[in-house]
Structures are given as structure tokens and as C-alpha cells.
Amino acid sequence: MRGSLLLASLIGLAVAEDGLAAWLRYARIPGGKCHRKKLPSAIVTLNATEGLPVYTAGQELAEGISSMFGKKLTLEESGTDADVPTVTVGTVGAYSESGGDVEDLPELIEDGYYLHISGGDVLILGQNERGALYGTFQYLARLAQGKVSDESFASNPDAPVRWVNQWDNLRDGGTHGSVERGYGGDSIFFWDGKIRDDLTRAGQYARLLASIGINAVVVNNVNANETILTEENMDGLARIADEFRPYGIQLGLSLNFASPQTLGGLDSFDPLDETVIEWWQGITDSLYERIPDMAGYLVKANSEGQPGPLTYNRTLADGANLFARTLQPHGGIIMFRAFVYDHTSLNQDLDWKADRANAAVQFFDGLDPQFEDNVVIQIKYGPIDFQVREPVSPLFAHMRETGSAIELQITQEYLGQQAHLVYLAPMWKELLDFDLRVDGEDSAVSDIISGKRFNNKLGGYAGVANVGHNTTWLGSHLAMSNLYAYGKLAWDPSSEPVDILEEWIKMTFGHEQEVIDVITEMSMESWPAYENYTGNLGIQTLTDILLGHYGPNPASQDGNPWGQWTRADGDTIGMDRTVLNGTGNAGQYPEEVFEMYENIETTPDNLLLWFHHVPYTQVLKSGKTVIQHFYDAHYAGSAVAQSFVPRWESLKTKIDAERYEHVLFRLVYQAGHSLVWRDSINNFYFNKSGILDEAGRVGNHPHRIEAEDMELDGYRTYLVSPFEAASGSLCIVTADNSTQGTASTKLDVEAGTYNVAVNYYDQAIGNSTWELYLDEELVGKWHGDLEYELGRAPSPYIDGHTAARITFKGVQVESGSILRIVGTPDGEEPAPVDYISILPEDVID
Ligand code: GCU
């Protein structure tokens, strides 16, 4: 591969492996020359217009085949000499007009394609232009995976709605376009309250998305800013749509329900008020004047402080239909979010039956028949909020006359924020395959959203992607498998996550079997590992839900109206969602599913604490108690994360240095942070329950030296909050912001070679420097600058978000050596240190 990359660079192809090209690198195919005879020599695009997908398909074929095989193809507009092997691409209609035989073509639905490969003669026909481009990308993807065999098949999308949502802000603090829950940098669309002048990245994004079958992108945050609708910004949106159009991607827009008042100057935003309706019609008309192919709208209403129809005692259907009707003359659709709940008044102490998980079904109760035909209810996969494990939302079983879409989150808000490797397709697949047994009949979620189960015309998928301006798009090369898999599952939910992954690896990292095997294995183990060390048995991701949604802080789940409760006390834990004693949430599911979840015996262990409130000593189906399962799972999960580092290192010579180092950095960080998770959660529940770990690990760390136990000069001890985010609850910080601190201790270990790990805190309020010495020799020096390297939510605090670990391997230690750490504070960051571990080979304490 290296040789071919060198060749590629000599002939002037883009080879910077910075991630920008993602899976569309079109890298040289090993031994590609031998395949040239099986490739076309000419490209015919039927009825191609520059700026539309069939034209793009021609360009893509020329570039792809030249880049992968070094074969230059000629581009023709009509037929070629019969002897010249030709790839012909166009719509079925254009093919028929050009005299092609369409009699025996398989049936194609909207966006579908037919691909016929016979040596170098290739026919790619789309039901529409977009379909032709999809077929082209499919052909190129096959080539990129080294598949040159003859093949003939048709492929149709499983569902019509295959959208991506971006939570991009026009403004953040008045200055720039940030991305809410985005970990890959600033918005590719917005800057300083306006649409960017340079939209190159918008076009590149559209290209990636088209290659996986996505057909629309909502460009702005669901927490929408009404200024998206100023004349100037509407003009800017038209420029984004122009970048998207060559790839068949349509533009969608999030709306702020109160815009008629806040932007339009009306005194109301009542959805039944005539002036309000007129105002929205005017806006919609002027958007469609600029963007005739606009996909439609996305609306978050009456949720988390967003305005909505309930303000005027109107129903959610009144709200959705307002937009639906303005869109109808233009053929647009409205994605209306089911994520409606009241985050201000839920109180777990006053009401044992209060439950945020009940909100969606309650709010939408009885509305199903009232929605206009072009409304789709966009439902988050679970009843709460993108947790590491949730049952599917019961609302999917309640929407029969109205189409629904599943909202998945590609950006890993509660799942490690792209600083932890978590391949999400296996989770999505479980959700999509889940059979809700509506009316006792087969009712897989994928069949409900595709419209098959209830004969809905509309429905499908919304993936919250939140890519940013980084060349890696999501902030991590490995996280891009999630974006790829999202598109592939939305097109065909019967696909297997592991197959999707292997395809993606081949195109992203090359064909070497070892590379494929290692990345496949790591990725497939990553979600279970993350679930194990962050929140298992259905308790949710035990993160800080009030700050950042990143590091551990189980106590933050309870005692507030956000409703992500665990109801943990000294003896018991879990939400009782039974009908018999609890919140009744299990009763929102169809009979067979209700019975499974209502009964503790039939509830799967991995959702036990989602549906039941039990003692820590409750025995699971595995035979372990809940508390012992917690301890063991946190150890097991973090051990898997430790293993990612050497596994990745084994690929060092097989992956380009730029991406190798980028990934390695994250995996090393993840290995350290998984220990922070393990210890925080275990300490927290040990402290609550007082029940010892049978294996004696929790609270017992023989290889650690607590910083607060060292001799301190210029450092002082500091009580960390939450307590469990520090080993022994304490860390050390410099006495003030301007003087160095020193912590030293005499080592009581046998002479030998050790790995020396330092657990410290890297806050986003300065870049402290730490130096580690053994006797007078410098072992290592590092800076607290993770906030520049990792896109995860920045935090100013000393807590589970900022806790980090650095390890120096193979350090020669003498018995009685003096270990000294010198911390130099910077800004507001006081060079905090939690503990130091002197670890014999292969020991993780
Ligand atoms: C989560 C997320 C918010 C987001 C919200 C939503 O709560 O943390 O940032 O706005 O979901 O989906 O609307």
C-alpha cells in the first residue's frame, strides 16, 4: 500500500491521509493493473446536466477509476463504439429515450438503482438521478473493495426518509458557528450568525452522504435560532442547497416555533392564528423560491425550553400541521420531533409514578389520526435520550396512521464523544430488529418506520451526525464507521453491522487482512465494553447529565427534574416502570412486550434496572448479584479498552503515520479514561451500598501512591467533587496560580522495570505542565492541553470529565528512589494530580 501511495503522490493525486476523503479515498487497488481489462474505457452519461447527480456520477467514475486503477476513461454524452467497453449511467427514463431496453428491468422505487456489470460493460440506471448516483457509488465501492466480478442486481431503499441532522448553531456566544454536541470542530455551514462564504466542505459532506444513500441534511440545530430566516440567511441557505444538489442531497431546516413573534414582529405564534399561518406561508414560499427542491422542516417544540403550540393550549398536531400545510404546495415534509417532555416539574421524591420515559406517548396520545399526510414523527430510539442502552421507544407502536422515523445519534453524546471508540451499528441493529408485536403480529421497528407495517407513505431515519470543520469530520477516524453504517442501515436494515464495518475498513484503511481483522474486532467489542464501564443492566450511561454528558457522575442523574433517574439509595437501585407498582411505562408497550418487561423474570438482564427497582443483592440470570455484576462489568469493560492500545499498535507499519498516530492518541486516552470510569462508578456504588467486591478489587489498589499522601511543597490537598472522581476522594493542586508545586515520595518497591502511570486532571482553563522525576532524572514532561486534542466537551472542573492518565512505559526503578512530580500551573489550572501507579509489567491497578 505504501508503494502505491508513493506512486499516487508522484502522479499528483491527493494522498494526505488527514481523513477528509473518509471512505471515498479511491486508493490504489493492490494489483489493480491486472484488473484493467475488466474495467470500462469510456463513460456515457445519459442526459446529464452539470450540477445534477448524473453529471456528478460521470465525474466520480472518471476520478474513481483513474485513482484506483490508473486508467483514464473518456467521458461521452451518447453511445460509444460497440467495441469500447463502456459504463453507461443515467435514469431509467433517459435510458429508454436513448433506445435502451427497459422491458426486463427489475422494479425500482424512488432513489433505487439497477447495476449490471459484465466485464467492462457496465449499466447503472437510477429510478431518478439520485438513484443513478447511488448506483455509481455502489459500483465504485465494489471496485474499491477489489470486487471486479460480473454482477447484476437492483437495490431499493428500505425507507424514503434517510436524513442527517446537524445541530449547528448560527451563533454561540455571539461569535461563531459551534455545533451542539459536536466533537469535530466548528460548523461547516455557519460562522458569525451567517452562512459561510466558503462552502467547500458542505459539498464534500454531500458527496460522502450521497455515497451511503442519504437524501437530505437538516443543516441547523433543533434548538433553532430564528435568524436562520432573515433574507440574507435564506440567500445563504440557497448557496448550501447549490452545493448539495449535484449529489442529490436536499436541504432541510430546523425552525423555531416562536419565529413569527421573535423575527416577524407579530404579537403571537399561535399555530391557529391567521396572521401566524400567513407569516409561515410567506417564509415557506420564499424559501422554495430560492430552493425549489428543499426537503422540508424539522421542528422541536415544547421541549427543553423550546416554544411550541402548547403555549397556546393547542395540540402538537396543530403545531405540526401548521408547517405541513405551508409545505404541501411545494411537496415538502415536516419532521416533527416526539422528544417532548417537561424538564421543569418532574419530581421523583413527590411522585413515585413520575417518569420522563412516559412523556412521548402521553403527549402524542390520541393525535395519530390528526396529522397531515406530509408529517413524519421523528422519535428518538429510546424513551429517554440516546443512552448506552434503552428499550425502543413505545411510541413506535402508537403511530399507525402517521409515518414515523427513528432518530439515531451518530455523534457520541452519551457514548464517549468520539474520544472513546464505540461502534454503534450493533446497537442500532438491535433496535431496528426489535419486534414490538403490535396487535400480536410481527412488528419490527424497521418495518414500522419504513412504512411497511402500517402502510405509511412516509417514514425512515434521522441520524444526528454533527460533523465539524476538522478534516476527520467527527474528530476521530474510527468514529467515521458510525456515519458510514448509519447510511448503510438506513438503506438496508437487514445488513449486518460486521459486514458494513469490513467494507468501511477496506475503503478507509486498505485491504490488508490484519488491518481488517484488528479494526473489526476492536470495533465490534467497543459498544459492549463501553456499556460495561459506563452503565450496565439498563441503568443508563452514568455520566454527568448536568454538565457535558461525558465523564462519570452517577449522582447527577437523580434529584433533579431532568428525569434520567436511577433511584439509587443505600439498599436498592433502578426505576420501577411496572404497571403493578411503578410508573406504568411498561404498559405503554404492546401486550407481549409489556408482559416481558412487567415481569422481572422475563426482563432481560441488560434492561433490568430500566424496568425494575431492586436490591443490590438481587440475583441476575447470570447468578451474580446486581452489585457484583456492576463491579465485574466495570473491570471487564475497562480491560477491553486497555487491550485496544496494543492491538492498534500491532498495525503500526500497516497504516499511514498521520492516521495511526491520531487514532493511537485517542485509544491511549480512552484506556486511561475507562479506568476513571471503572473506579468512579465502583467507588460510588460501594460507598452507597457498603457491599464489598467479592474479588477484593474495589477500593484496594496496591500499586498506587495517592498524591495527597506524598510530601507536598507548594501543593495542597483538594477535596474533589464528585468524590468518586478521585482515588481516595482527594487530589492535590498548587497552592496558587503562579507558583510551582512539588510532591515527592520515597518508593517502597523492589528494583526493576515498571510502567509508571500518573492520573491527573486536565481542565480547559489553562495548560499546566507536569514533570515527573525519578531521583534527579526526568522521566517525562507533559502539558494539560487535551482540550485542543480531543473534541469532547471542555470542562473547567476537577472531575470525571477532566480526569486523565499518562503512562511511561518500561521505567527502570531502584528501591528507595525518590519519585517527584513538579506541577507548574497555568491560567486557572492548578496542575492537579490524583495518584501515581508503579506498575509491574501487565498489571493495571
Ligand atoms: C439532548 C441533548 C441536547 C439536545 C436534545 C435534543 O438532551 O443533550 O443537546 O438539544 O437532546 O435532542 O433536542
Short mmCIF file of C-alpha atoms in Angstrom, two decimals, residues 165-167 179-184 380-381 385-388 408-428 463-468 472-486 501 504 522-523 525-531 533-534 541 543-544 547-551 644 666-667 669-670 673 677 790-793 801:
data_model
loop_
_atom_site.label_atom_id
_atom_site.label_comp_id
_atom_site.label_asym_id
_atom_site.label_seq_id
_atom_site.Cartn_x
_atom_site.Cartn_y
_atom_site.Cartn_z
CA ASN A 165 -29.48 16.19 11.21
CA GLN A 166 -26.77 18.66 12.08
CA TRP A 167 -27.07 20.54 15.34
CA VAL A 179 -22.09 22.53 16.88
CA GLU A 180 -24.20 21.46 19.84
CA ARG A 181 -22.92 18.06 20.96
CA GLY A 182 -20.44 18.21 18.12
CA TYR A 183 -16.90 16.97 18.71
CA GLY A 184 -15.30 17.61 15.33
CA LYS A 380 -35.54 9.06 19.44
CA TYR A 381 -34.71 5.35 19.59
CA ASP A 385 -32.13 10.29 25.47
CA PHE A 386 -29.51 8.42 23.44
CA GLN A 387 -28.32 6.28 26.36
CA VAL A 388 -25.88 3.41 26.05
CA LEU A 408 -30.29 7.78 15.97
CA GLN A 409 -27.26 9.65 17.21
CA ILE A 410 -24.07 9.26 15.22
CA THR A 411 -22.31 11.88 17.29
CA GLN A 412 -21.49 10.07 20.54
CA GLU A 413 -23.02 12.49 23.02
CA TYR A 414 -23.54 9.97 25.82
CA LEU A 415 -21.21 7.44 24.29
CA GLY A 416 -17.73 8.84 24.66
CA GLN A 417 -17.85 11.92 22.43
CA GLN A 418 -15.56 10.38 19.83
CA ALA A 419 -12.76 10.23 22.41
CA HIS A 420 -13.83 6.65 23.13
CA LEU A 421 -14.13 4.11 20.35
CA VAL A 422 -17.74 2.94 20.23
CA TYR A 423 -19.03 1.33 17.04
CA LEU A 424 -22.74 1.92 17.23
CA ALA A 425 -24.16 -0.17 14.40
CA PRO A 426 -24.69 -3.28 16.57
CA MET A 427 -26.81 -1.20 18.94
CA TRP A 428 -28.82 0.32 16.10
CA GLY A 463 -29.23 10.48 12.15
CA VAL A 464 -27.79 13.25 14.29
CA ALA A 465 -24.31 13.46 12.80
CA ASN A 466 -22.79 16.77 13.92
CA VAL A 467 -19.67 16.64 11.80
CA GLY A 468 -17.45 19.68 12.05
CA THR A 472 -11.58 13.98 10.40
CA TRP A 473 -15.20 15.23 10.22
CA LEU A 474 -16.24 13.68 13.55
CA GLY A 475 -12.98 14.27 15.43
CA SER A 476 -11.90 10.64 15.19
CA HIS A 477 -11.07 8.50 12.16
CA LEU A 478 -12.54 5.36 13.69
CA ALA A 479 -15.81 7.11 14.55
CA MET A 480 -16.49 7.53 10.84
CA SER A 481 -17.59 3.90 10.70
CA ASN A 482 -20.68 5.11 12.53
CA LEU A 483 -21.59 7.63 9.87
CA TYR A 484 -20.98 5.05 7.16
CA ALA A 485 -23.00 2.38 8.95
CA TYR A 486 -25.86 4.77 9.58
CA LEU A 501 -17.67 -2.44 9.07
CA TRP A 504 -15.73 0.55 5.51
CA MET A 522 -11.89 -3.78 18.29
CA SER A 523 -14.94 -2.05 16.87
CA GLU A 525 -16.14 -5.21 21.08
CA SER A 526 -16.38 -1.50 21.70
CA TRP A 527 -20.07 -0.92 22.46
CA PRO A 528 -20.33 -3.82 24.93
CA ALA A 529 -17.12 -2.60 26.58
CA TYR A 530 -18.37 0.95 26.84
CA GLU A 531 -21.69 -0.25 28.22
CA TYR A 533 -17.71 0.51 32.10
CA THR A 534 -20.23 3.36 31.89
CA THR A 541 -24.83 5.98 30.84
CA THR A 543 -22.46 10.37 33.16
CA ASP A 544 -22.77 13.89 34.43
CA LEU A 547 -22.50 19.11 32.68
CA GLY A 548 -21.06 17.88 29.43
CA HIS A 549 -22.61 14.35 29.31
CA TYR A 550 -19.12 12.93 29.21
CA GLY A 551 -17.35 11.76 32.36
CA PHE A 644 -7.23 -1.63 22.23
CA ARG A 666 -7.35 8.57 21.37
CA LEU A 667 -7.05 4.91 22.27
CA TYR A 669 -6.57 8.34 26.29
CA GLN A 670 -9.60 6.00 26.27
CA HIS A 673 -10.36 7.30 30.96
CA TRP A 677 -15.00 5.37 34.75
CA LEU A 790 -9.93 15.89 21.96
CA GLY A 791 -13.20 17.37 20.82
CA ARG A 792 -15.07 16.18 23.90
CA ALA A 793 -16.98 18.77 25.91
CA HIS A 801 -14.63 14.74 32.68
#
